[in-house]
Amino acid sequence: MSRAVPRSRKVLALVAGAAALAAPLALAAPAAGAEGAAAPYTVTPLRFTVEAGGRSCAVDADLYRPAGTDAAHPAPAVLATNGFGGSKSDGSTAAIGKAFAERGYVGLVYSGLGFGKSGCLISLDDPEADGRAAARLVDFLAGSIAADDGTRADFVTRDGTGDPRVGMIGGSYGGAVQLAAASVDPRIDALVPLITWNDLAYSLAPNAADRATPGVFKWQWANGFYLMGEGQPLLSPSLDPSRINSLGCLHFVTDACDTIRLLDSGRYPAAATEKMLAYARSVSPVSYLDRITAPTLIVQGQSDSLFNLNEARATYDRLRERGVDTRMIWQSWGHSGGQKAGELDLGDPEGSYVGQRVLAWFDRHLRKNAAADTGPAFAWYREGQSGYGTADRVPALSQKLYLSGDGKLVDNRTKVARGSRQYANWLVPTSHSESSLAGMIGLPDPRPYDTPGTYLGWSSAPLTEPVDLVGAPRATLRVVSPATERVQDSGDAADKLVLFAKLYDVAPDGTKTLVNRLVAPVRVPDVTRSFTVELPGIVHRYETGHRLEFVVAASDTAYSGNRGIKPVTVVSAPESTGTLSLPLVQGRVG
């Protein structure tokens, strides 16, 4: 038997890992000047008592005030809070205050509800709790209320009485709170949410085929963050009483605990599951984007299996449909790592493409500099190439491939060979994409693999030119699974078929790379009908001589799987076969 790691050590490691993930958002601010010179800003700890989510609780904050700002010489403000598990004092959050104060902005950074020395329960960036708390801090920046010690801010630029000029920036949990705050407070003038979610139901239990059907539980990520939240006493032994839930949870709101328990149970009866999905979406931007008017610069990570590029795309599309000034950047790094040299460092924002875009965004919307260039609608990091690619829209699907019965990916329906192939799941996972928390707790992660007999693959011919993909591929599939068909209408969604779709890059020597270790989990709504799968968005170059391989696997170690053994057959014929559509910006698959 392997030796178990004590839960307390696991939680501490996970909390430390959360802070490490947020660190690239903002590193140390530039030096204040010559040794002995006065600092260009002051930092004042403040405490606010706010009403949020039906509770009264404290918010712990730091005010960064640039030298020379006063009522006669006001400056716009930047508001920020921490990622999950962090606080106002972690390196990334504090550095935001420093970096923007160095550049003449008033900074107000605070510990989110339920973290650091702030009170209240963890409510997953609920607009009526976390959003309202942020709005009270906007009241302070407006000069309308004082901090608990009587401090008032009369040095922030105002657009009118009670209306300060204020933007928000932050990542992950500190990204979603911006959208929550803007949905309840139209005074917020600009947002820069980084690596955050659109729909927590999709984030934690994604179904790449049908968001109305319960998805496949992302158990490693979800339980890791749950332990971080419940383990708060290990970091803050004397907790504010408002952070204790007496209804079965320690530190989360009850609905959040009920959600994780249902997902962990492996049973998804209709009524309980519908309640869970409704709650997860109610605290997600997907449910309140229609109330947001603040210009929004979305930054999402290409290496991110927690909140993938599709989440950013969903937020981007909805805001633009409503006419909100919205731009989107896909950078290299996210929750799964992927930091590249020259990428975002808010300690030196002028030194990176994304940093320059952030500065220009606030320059335009907070300083009202009409000459500030806020950049193209869409940009993406081009690994191994020069800089960022840009476009006025996200590339569309531009080439369709067909799944042939002989395991080939072909570019014309007439090339499809008739045939059928079968795989079956085991009672244990037989495919591996990632160990979701490996990077957070310093563990090695095996290369992705699939066990023969438990997956099917379709491969293209070797490419005759480089092929660049930018966006989310889409597949249409039809499977045969009599064992599933007999039970899929049981009333428990757990009886439906689960599978995982993904794209590999196969080198001439046979080495396979699962791009950013991303997969598309699917709980098939109805195995008697065809279904469409939206794969995670990727940015990837397939070099000359490489092959694309589309794989459908029975399981994945990072997710919950099938209940029972469910053999699957895929039948191909020229008149009826599965397809794979690709968003190409260069080259074609022949």
XYZ file of C-alpha atoms in Angstrom:
590
model
C 0.000 0.000 0.000
C 1.320 3.443 -0.872
C 1.872 5.863 1.974
C -0.834 8.545 2.109
C 0.161 12.207 2.247
C -1.514 13.910 5.249
C -4.472 16.035 4.176
C -3.030 19.101 5.898
C 0.165 18.874 3.847
C -1.849 18.420 0.669
C -3.930 21.503 1.388
C -0.889 23.641 2.200
C 0.786 22.516 -1.014
C -2.321 23.277 -3.037
C -2.679 26.745 -1.525
C 0.963 27.495 -2.238
C 0.448 26.198 -5.756
C -2.504 28.501 -6.310
C -0.375 31.507 -5.482
C 2.370 30.225 -7.755
C -0.073 29.943 -10.641
C -1.154 33.550 -10.196
C 2.412 34.849 -9.919
C 2.972 35.512 -13.636
C 0.138 38.054 -13.568
C 2.312 40.680 -11.976
C 5.850 40.517 -10.709
C 7.824 43.152 -8.824
C 7.158 46.755 -9.792
C 10.040 48.844 -11.147
C 12.438 50.307 -8.597
C 11.225 53.482 -6.936
C 14.319 55.423 -7.884
C 17.726 56.169 -6.465
C 18.556 54.663 -3.085
C 17.145 56.871 -0.322
C 14.702 58.672 -2.624
C 11.085 58.976 -1.492
C 8.803 56.194 -2.745
C 6.512 57.304 -5.597
C 3.503 56.009 -3.679
C 2.339 55.201 -0.174
C 0.625 52.006 0.971
C -2.107 52.222 3.632
C -3.805 49.097 5.073
C -7.570 49.564 5.310
C -10.538 47.596 6.557
C -14.101 47.882 5.278
C -17.268 46.423 6.761
C -19.632 45.496 3.952
C -22.939 43.743 3.455
C -22.502 40.887 0.969
C -24.553 37.790 0.307
C -26.822 38.469 3.266
C -23.928 38.749 5.720
C -21.920 41.573 7.243
C -18.226 40.981 6.918
C -14.830 42.644 6.791
C -12.782 43.277 3.662
C -9.028 43.620 4.135
C -7.420 45.992 1.609
C -4.318 48.021 0.808
C -4.535 51.485 -0.742
C -1.669 52.451 -3.081
C -1.627 56.245 -3.462
C 0.773 57.833 -5.959
C 2.763 60.800 -4.672
C 1.157 64.112 -5.600
C -2.418 62.890 -5.933
C -4.981 64.938 -4.031
C -8.368 66.537 -4.564
C -6.834 69.081 -6.944
C -4.747 66.466 -8.761
C -6.835 63.285 -8.890
C -5.931 60.068 -10.709
C -7.997 57.141 -12.016
C -8.039 53.963 -9.930
C -7.302 50.282 -10.505
C -9.083 47.730 -8.289
C -7.820 44.148 -7.956
C -8.168 41.050 -5.821
C -6.517 37.643 -5.505
C -6.840 34.322 -7.255
C -8.420 31.395 -5.390
C -6.465 30.596 -2.236
C -4.525 33.867 -2.274
C -4.878 37.223 -0.558
C -4.028 40.895 -0.984
C -0.503 40.092 0.224
C 0.467 37.412 -2.263
C 3.098 38.383 -4.805
C 0.821 38.726 -7.784
C -1.935 40.757 -6.135
C 0.344 43.159 -4.295
C 2.403 43.682 -7.428
C -0.665 44.905 -9.314
C -1.067 47.703 -6.772
C 2.623 48.563 -6.964
C 2.878 48.434 -10.739
C -0.090 50.716 -11.369
C 0.772 53.124 -8.549
C 4.225 53.463 -10.147
C 2.419 54.547 -13.309
C 0.220 57.139 -11.632
C -2.931 55.145 -10.888
C -4.516 54.881 -7.460
C -4.434 51.190 -6.573
C -6.828 49.388 -4.234
C -6.080 45.691 -3.787
C -8.033 43.515 -1.389
C -8.412 39.964 -0.151
C -11.479 38.366 -1.706
C -14.317 37.202 0.507
C -13.296 34.133 2.476
C -9.553 34.587 1.897
C -6.700 36.245 3.756
C -8.129 38.409 6.537
C -11.401 39.168 4.754
C -14.602 37.707 6.147
C -17.678 35.949 4.713
C -17.998 32.562 3.084
C -16.402 31.568 -0.213
C -19.227 32.124 -2.691
C -17.487 31.501 -6.042
C -17.611 35.131 -7.205
C -21.371 35.362 -6.843
C -22.459 38.818 -8.109
C -24.717 39.258 -5.075
C -21.848 38.592 -2.675
C -18.411 39.131 -4.229
C -19.763 41.564 -6.810
C -21.576 43.670 -4.202
C -18.464 43.695 -1.981
C -16.409 45.092 -4.860
C -19.112 47.724 -5.476
C -18.713 48.940 -1.889
C -15.008 49.485 -2.572
C -15.988 51.495 -5.649
C -18.108 53.597 -3.263
C -14.940 54.251 -1.251
C -13.021 55.276 -4.382
C -15.906 57.624 -5.194
C -15.531 59.319 -1.818
C -19.053 58.241 -0.860
C -18.050 56.088 2.125
C -15.062 55.881 4.436
C -12.981 52.906 5.507
C -13.636 51.640 9.025
C -10.862 53.916 10.382
C -12.412 57.001 8.760
C -10.054 57.197 5.761
C -11.677 58.763 2.706
C -10.546 58.971 -0.910
C -10.919 62.440 -2.396
C -8.093 61.959 -4.887
C -9.683 59.663 -7.501
C -10.813 61.057 -10.849
C -14.606 61.228 -11.065
C -17.025 61.141 -13.973
C -19.744 62.578 -11.774
C -20.921 62.682 -8.207
C -20.375 59.246 -6.681
C -18.858 57.921 -9.919
C -15.090 57.298 -9.806
C -12.981 56.484 -12.845
C -12.006 52.879 -12.022
C -10.837 49.779 -13.841
C -10.266 46.214 -12.650
C -7.597 43.622 -13.426
C -6.748 40.183 -12.055
C -6.618 36.514 -12.905
C -8.708 33.370 -12.417
C -10.905 33.955 -9.328
C -9.734 37.585 -9.479
C -10.853 37.661 -13.103
C -14.435 36.441 -12.709
C -15.050 38.857 -9.840
C -14.544 41.748 -12.278
C -17.409 40.545 -14.434
C -19.533 39.936 -11.330
C -18.811 43.444 -10.057
C -19.484 45.106 -13.430
C -22.822 43.282 -13.652
C -24.045 45.013 -10.465
C -22.113 48.297 -10.722
C -22.137 50.190 -14.049
C -19.662 52.755 -12.676
C -16.749 50.412 -13.433
C -15.097 51.764 -16.577
C -12.811 48.984 -17.851
C -12.086 45.304 -17.180
C -9.093 43.057 -17.826
C -10.100 39.539 -16.711
C -7.289 36.994 -17.174
C -7.566 33.168 -17.345
C -11.083 32.968 -15.912
C -14.339 31.149 -16.533
C -17.544 31.750 -18.436
C -19.622 28.870 -17.047
C -18.575 26.913 -13.949
C -20.882 24.055 -14.943
C -18.746 23.647 -18.079
C -15.499 24.307 -16.190
C -15.995 21.640 -13.523
C -18.129 19.097 -15.387
C -17.763 19.842 -19.103
C -19.894 18.283 -21.787
C -18.400 19.198 -25.135
C -21.455 17.850 -26.954
C -24.424 19.315 -25.095
C -24.359 21.765 -22.197
C -27.946 20.845 -21.311
C -26.787 17.315 -20.408
C -24.653 16.955 -17.248
C -21.003 16.733 -18.171
C -18.014 14.682 -17.080
C -16.648 15.549 -13.666
C -13.186 17.148 -13.699
C -12.486 15.598 -10.314
C -8.817 16.488 -9.877
C -9.160 20.221 -10.457
C -12.476 20.540 -8.603
C -11.456 18.621 -5.495
C -8.086 20.354 -5.376
C -9.710 23.773 -5.146
C -12.355 22.467 -2.742
C -9.583 21.335 -0.386
C -7.906 24.726 -0.692
C -11.098 26.434 0.413
C -11.925 24.038 3.236
C -8.314 24.124 4.439
C -8.288 27.843 5.201
C -7.715 27.378 8.983
C -4.287 25.938 8.187
C -3.278 29.355 6.860
C -5.469 31.573 9.050
C -5.911 29.836 12.440
C -8.127 32.621 13.863
C -10.886 33.004 11.326
C -13.514 35.708 11.307
C -16.763 33.986 12.486
C -18.469 35.119 9.271
C -16.221 32.629 7.433
C -17.710 29.593 9.185
C -20.715 27.815 7.671
C -22.692 25.823 10.236
C -24.790 24.020 7.619
C -22.467 21.172 6.692
C -19.668 23.156 5.023
C -16.666 24.732 6.661
C -15.991 27.793 4.526
C -18.059 27.633 1.310
C -21.668 28.649 0.857
C -23.931 25.623 1.197
C -24.865 25.435 -2.497
C -21.177 25.173 -3.455
C -20.652 22.247 -1.063
C -23.812 20.529 -2.286
C -22.496 20.856 -5.840
C -19.119 19.252 -5.161
C -20.736 16.450 -3.164
C -23.145 15.642 -5.972
C -20.327 15.596 -8.519
C -18.198 13.377 -6.278
C -21.094 10.950 -5.744
C -21.048 9.749 -9.343
C -24.857 9.868 -9.445
C -26.718 12.586 -11.345
C -30.486 12.162 -10.819
C -32.448 14.691 -12.825
C -33.810 16.993 -10.087
C -30.587 17.260 -8.060
C -28.501 17.670 -11.198
C -30.695 20.432 -12.587
C -30.370 22.297 -9.288
C -26.585 21.882 -9.373
C -26.316 23.153 -12.951
C -28.576 26.106 -12.182
C -26.462 27.103 -9.184
C -23.137 26.801 -11.001
C -24.411 28.969 -13.826
C -26.002 31.533 -11.502
C -22.553 32.459 -10.148
C -20.996 32.431 -13.627
C -20.677 35.194 -16.221
C -22.810 33.158 -18.629
C -25.846 34.131 -16.526
C -25.173 37.870 -16.215
C -23.105 39.041 -19.201
C -26.158 40.846 -20.537
C -25.841 43.339 -17.661
C -22.207 44.276 -18.415
C -21.377 47.438 -20.352
C -17.748 48.061 -19.299
C -15.139 47.725 -22.085
C -13.467 44.358 -21.574
C -10.039 43.077 -22.608
C -10.131 39.286 -22.169
C -6.816 37.450 -21.746
C -6.919 33.643 -21.712
C -4.227 30.961 -21.612
C -3.566 28.422 -24.343
C -2.115 26.062 -21.728
C -5.138 25.780 -19.450
C -7.197 22.666 -18.825
C -9.155 24.319 -15.989
C -10.585 27.275 -17.925
C -9.870 26.616 -21.586
C -9.974 29.013 -24.531
C -13.602 28.148 -25.280
C -14.624 29.873 -22.040
C -13.018 33.136 -23.146
C -14.540 32.786 -26.603
C -18.036 32.407 -25.132
C -17.661 35.580 -23.062
C -16.079 37.467 -25.974
C -18.821 36.511 -28.420
C -21.666 37.435 -26.085
C -20.240 40.834 -25.137
C -19.519 41.740 -28.758
C -23.001 40.650 -29.826
C -24.318 43.264 -27.423
C -22.029 45.978 -28.768
C -19.665 46.106 -25.762
C -16.125 47.165 -26.700
C -14.395 43.799 -26.270
C -11.013 42.466 -27.375
C -9.450 39.054 -26.753
C -5.859 37.828 -26.427
C -4.810 34.182 -26.208
C -1.471 34.160 -24.387
C 0.814 31.165 -23.852
C 0.192 30.442 -20.169
C -2.742 29.496 -18.014
C -3.505 27.300 -15.021
C -1.595 24.403 -16.590
C 1.643 26.359 -16.981
C 3.072 27.275 -20.362
C 4.849 30.515 -19.413
C 7.172 31.621 -22.228
C 9.987 34.152 -22.242
C 8.749 37.639 -22.994
C 5.182 36.989 -21.895
C 3.128 39.173 -19.540
C 4.989 40.668 -16.552
C 3.149 43.597 -14.980
C 6.347 44.568 -13.212
C 7.502 45.590 -16.681
C 4.320 45.768 -18.751
C 5.978 47.796 -21.482
C 8.244 44.788 -22.121
C 5.559 42.407 -23.379
C 2.856 42.461 -26.031
C 0.086 41.663 -23.548
C 1.408 44.204 -21.035
C 1.408 46.933 -23.656
C -2.167 46.049 -24.565
C -3.230 46.251 -20.889
C -1.588 49.661 -20.439
C -3.208 50.955 -23.619
C -6.600 49.610 -22.516
C -6.492 51.544 -19.257
C -4.910 54.556 -20.955
C -7.865 54.741 -23.330
C -10.683 53.983 -20.904
C -9.379 55.406 -17.617
C -7.174 58.283 -18.748
C -9.438 58.962 -21.744
C -6.496 59.143 -24.134
C -8.206 58.887 -27.511
C -4.838 58.260 -29.197
C -4.161 55.079 -27.201
C -4.155 52.079 -29.555
C -6.182 49.303 -27.934
C -5.194 46.845 -30.645
C -6.991 44.319 -32.850
C -10.114 42.417 -31.915
C -8.223 39.122 -31.575
C -4.606 38.106 -31.016
C -2.887 34.789 -30.295
C 0.550 33.672 -29.150
C 2.463 31.900 -31.938
C 4.807 29.427 -30.284
C 8.052 28.974 -32.194
C 7.178 31.867 -34.479
C 7.556 35.618 -34.288
C 5.324 37.406 -31.787
C 1.541 37.365 -31.841
C -0.820 36.747 -34.710
C -3.703 39.192 -35.027
C -7.043 39.303 -36.803
C -10.301 41.220 -36.786
C -12.170 38.034 -35.812
C -11.554 34.515 -34.513
C -10.771 32.205 -37.479
C -13.695 30.157 -38.738
C -13.761 26.424 -39.403
C -12.294 26.137 -42.885
C -11.547 22.487 -43.711
C -13.586 19.338 -43.150
C -11.976 15.903 -42.856
C -13.763 12.556 -42.846
C -13.347 9.538 -40.554
C -12.653 6.537 -42.765
C -13.403 2.943 -41.771
C -9.718 2.037 -42.118
C -8.595 4.550 -39.485
C -7.584 7.311 -41.888
C -8.526 10.987 -41.854
C -9.299 11.866 -45.467
C -10.095 15.147 -47.180
C -12.907 13.933 -49.422
C -15.990 11.865 -48.653
C -15.360 9.671 -51.680
C -12.124 8.453 -50.069
C -13.949 7.014 -47.042
C -13.547 3.232 -46.777
C -16.449 1.171 -45.451
C -15.737 -0.442 -42.145
C -16.419 -0.609 -38.451
C -14.136 -0.588 -35.432
C -14.784 -1.118 -31.745
C -13.343 -0.182 -28.383
C -14.461 -0.792 -24.795
C -13.749 0.896 -21.488
C -12.292 -0.852 -18.468
C -13.404 -0.309 -14.877
C -10.256 1.790 -14.341
C -9.003 4.664 -16.503
C -6.872 3.563 -19.454
C -6.043 6.943 -21.027
C -4.083 9.805 -19.503
C -4.057 13.451 -20.546
C -2.701 15.141 -17.425
C -2.369 15.085 -13.667
C -4.263 18.329 -13.221
C -2.556 19.394 -9.995
C 0.924 18.115 -10.811
C 2.338 21.525 -11.561
C 0.793 22.985 -8.420
C 2.309 20.490 -5.986
C 5.582 19.838 -7.790
C 4.959 16.323 -9.046
C 6.091 14.879 -12.405
C 3.368 14.132 -14.939
C 3.572 11.108 -17.269
C 3.257 11.683 -20.995
C -0.271 11.299 -22.342
C -1.150 7.755 -23.401
C -4.034 5.546 -24.569
C -4.267 1.811 -23.912
C -4.875 -0.339 -27.032
C -8.427 -1.618 -27.282
C -9.831 1.303 -25.259
C -9.696 3.994 -27.939
C -10.001 4.609 -31.682
C -7.781 6.877 -33.755
C -7.958 8.355 -37.246
C -4.738 9.720 -38.779
C -4.084 12.014 -41.726
C -1.407 11.402 -44.314
C 1.941 13.138 -43.597
C 1.551 16.851 -44.233
C 3.165 18.328 -47.313
C 3.282 21.838 -45.795
C 3.014 23.397 -42.328
C -0.546 23.650 -41.017
C -1.552 26.212 -38.378
C -4.691 25.734 -36.278
C -6.162 28.666 -34.337
C -9.484 27.955 -32.664
C -11.727 25.104 -31.554
C -11.966 22.083 -33.901
C -15.372 20.454 -34.177
C -16.280 16.804 -34.754
C -19.545 15.090 -35.648
C -19.875 11.490 -34.505
C -22.303 8.602 -34.487
C -21.602 5.648 -32.218
C -23.303 2.324 -31.571
C -23.502 1.186 -27.945
C -26.332 -1.255 -27.126
C -25.239 -1.516 -23.482
C -25.691 2.251 -23.139
C -28.936 2.369 -25.095
C -30.590 -0.001 -22.606
C -29.924 2.285 -19.606
C -29.493 5.831 -20.925
C -33.098 6.776 -20.103
C -32.889 5.585 -16.492
C -33.337 9.106 -15.113
C -29.743 9.190 -13.892
C -27.421 10.957 -16.341
C -24.534 8.842 -15.004
C -25.869 5.958 -17.114
C -25.190 7.792 -20.375
C -22.079 7.023 -22.429
C -18.887 8.952 -21.607
C -16.052 9.411 -24.099
C -13.131 11.778 -24.668
C -12.193 13.389 -27.997
C -8.741 14.890 -28.621
C -6.180 15.847 -31.248
C -2.596 14.586 -31.349
C 0.405 15.774 -33.349
C 2.298 12.697 -34.564
C 5.927 13.289 -35.576
C 7.623 11.301 -38.370
C 9.319 9.087 -35.738
C 5.937 8.223 -34.215
C 6.232 10.479 -31.161
C 2.769 11.739 -30.205
C 2.011 15.105 -28.612
C -1.379 15.885 -27.119
C -1.564 19.635 -27.714
C -1.446 21.332 -24.276
C -2.817 18.046 -22.833
C -6.354 19.176 -23.709
C -9.316 16.827 -24.183
C -13.032 17.235 -24.873
C -15.093 15.199 -22.372
C -18.491 14.109 -23.684
C -21.525 12.587 -22.007
C -23.455 11.533 -25.101
C -27.025 12.849 -24.870
C -28.489 9.988 -26.945
C -26.426 7.195 -28.498
C -29.147 6.565 -31.085
C -28.422 9.935 -32.698
C -25.373 11.678 -34.112
C -23.823 14.419 -31.975
C -21.392 17.302 -32.402
C -18.302 17.770 -30.219
C -16.580 21.120 -29.756
C -12.959 20.410 -28.874
C -10.979 22.852 -26.701
C -9.533 25.784 -28.599
C -5.872 25.388 -29.521
C -3.120 27.285 -31.256
C -0.710 24.836 -32.831
C 1.534 24.396 -35.834
C 1.727 20.931 -37.416
C 5.041 20.810 -39.254
C 5.678 19.281 -42.684
C 5.861 15.487 -42.402
C 3.735 15.367 -39.234
C 0.257 13.847 -39.065
C -2.946 14.871 -37.312
C -4.536 12.105 -35.276
C -8.095 12.427 -34.006
C -8.760 10.105 -31.075
C -11.886 9.000 -29.238
C -10.995 7.359 -25.932
C -13.090 5.536 -23.357
C -11.650 7.237 -20.265
C -9.228 9.778 -18.845
C -7.437 9.788 -15.503
C -8.334 13.441 -14.792
C -12.083 12.852 -15.127
C -14.819 10.560 -13.869
C -15.756 7.894 -16.406
C -18.402 5.420 -17.479
C -20.584 3.531 -15.051
C -20.214 -0.074 -16.126
C -18.636 -1.533 -19.259
C -19.974 0.065 -22.423
C -18.483 -1.252 -25.685
C -18.642 1.244 -28.557
C -18.643 0.657 -32.310
C -18.024 3.349 -34.919
C -19.216 2.600 -38.452
C -17.937 4.481 -41.515
C -19.247 4.617 -45.084
C -18.931 7.264 -47.822
C -22.577 8.242 -47.442
C -22.492 8.351 -43.641
C -19.433 8.939 -41.503
C -18.023 11.144 -38.804
C -16.253 14.400 -39.628
C -13.592 16.661 -38.146
C -13.627 20.377 -39.010
C -10.520 22.486 -38.453
C -9.968 26.260 -38.010
C -6.932 26.671 -40.278
C -5.039 29.927 -40.756
C -2.289 28.394 -42.899
C -1.998 25.258 -45.017
C -4.380 22.400 -45.675
C -4.530 18.754 -44.673
C -4.275 16.626 -47.801
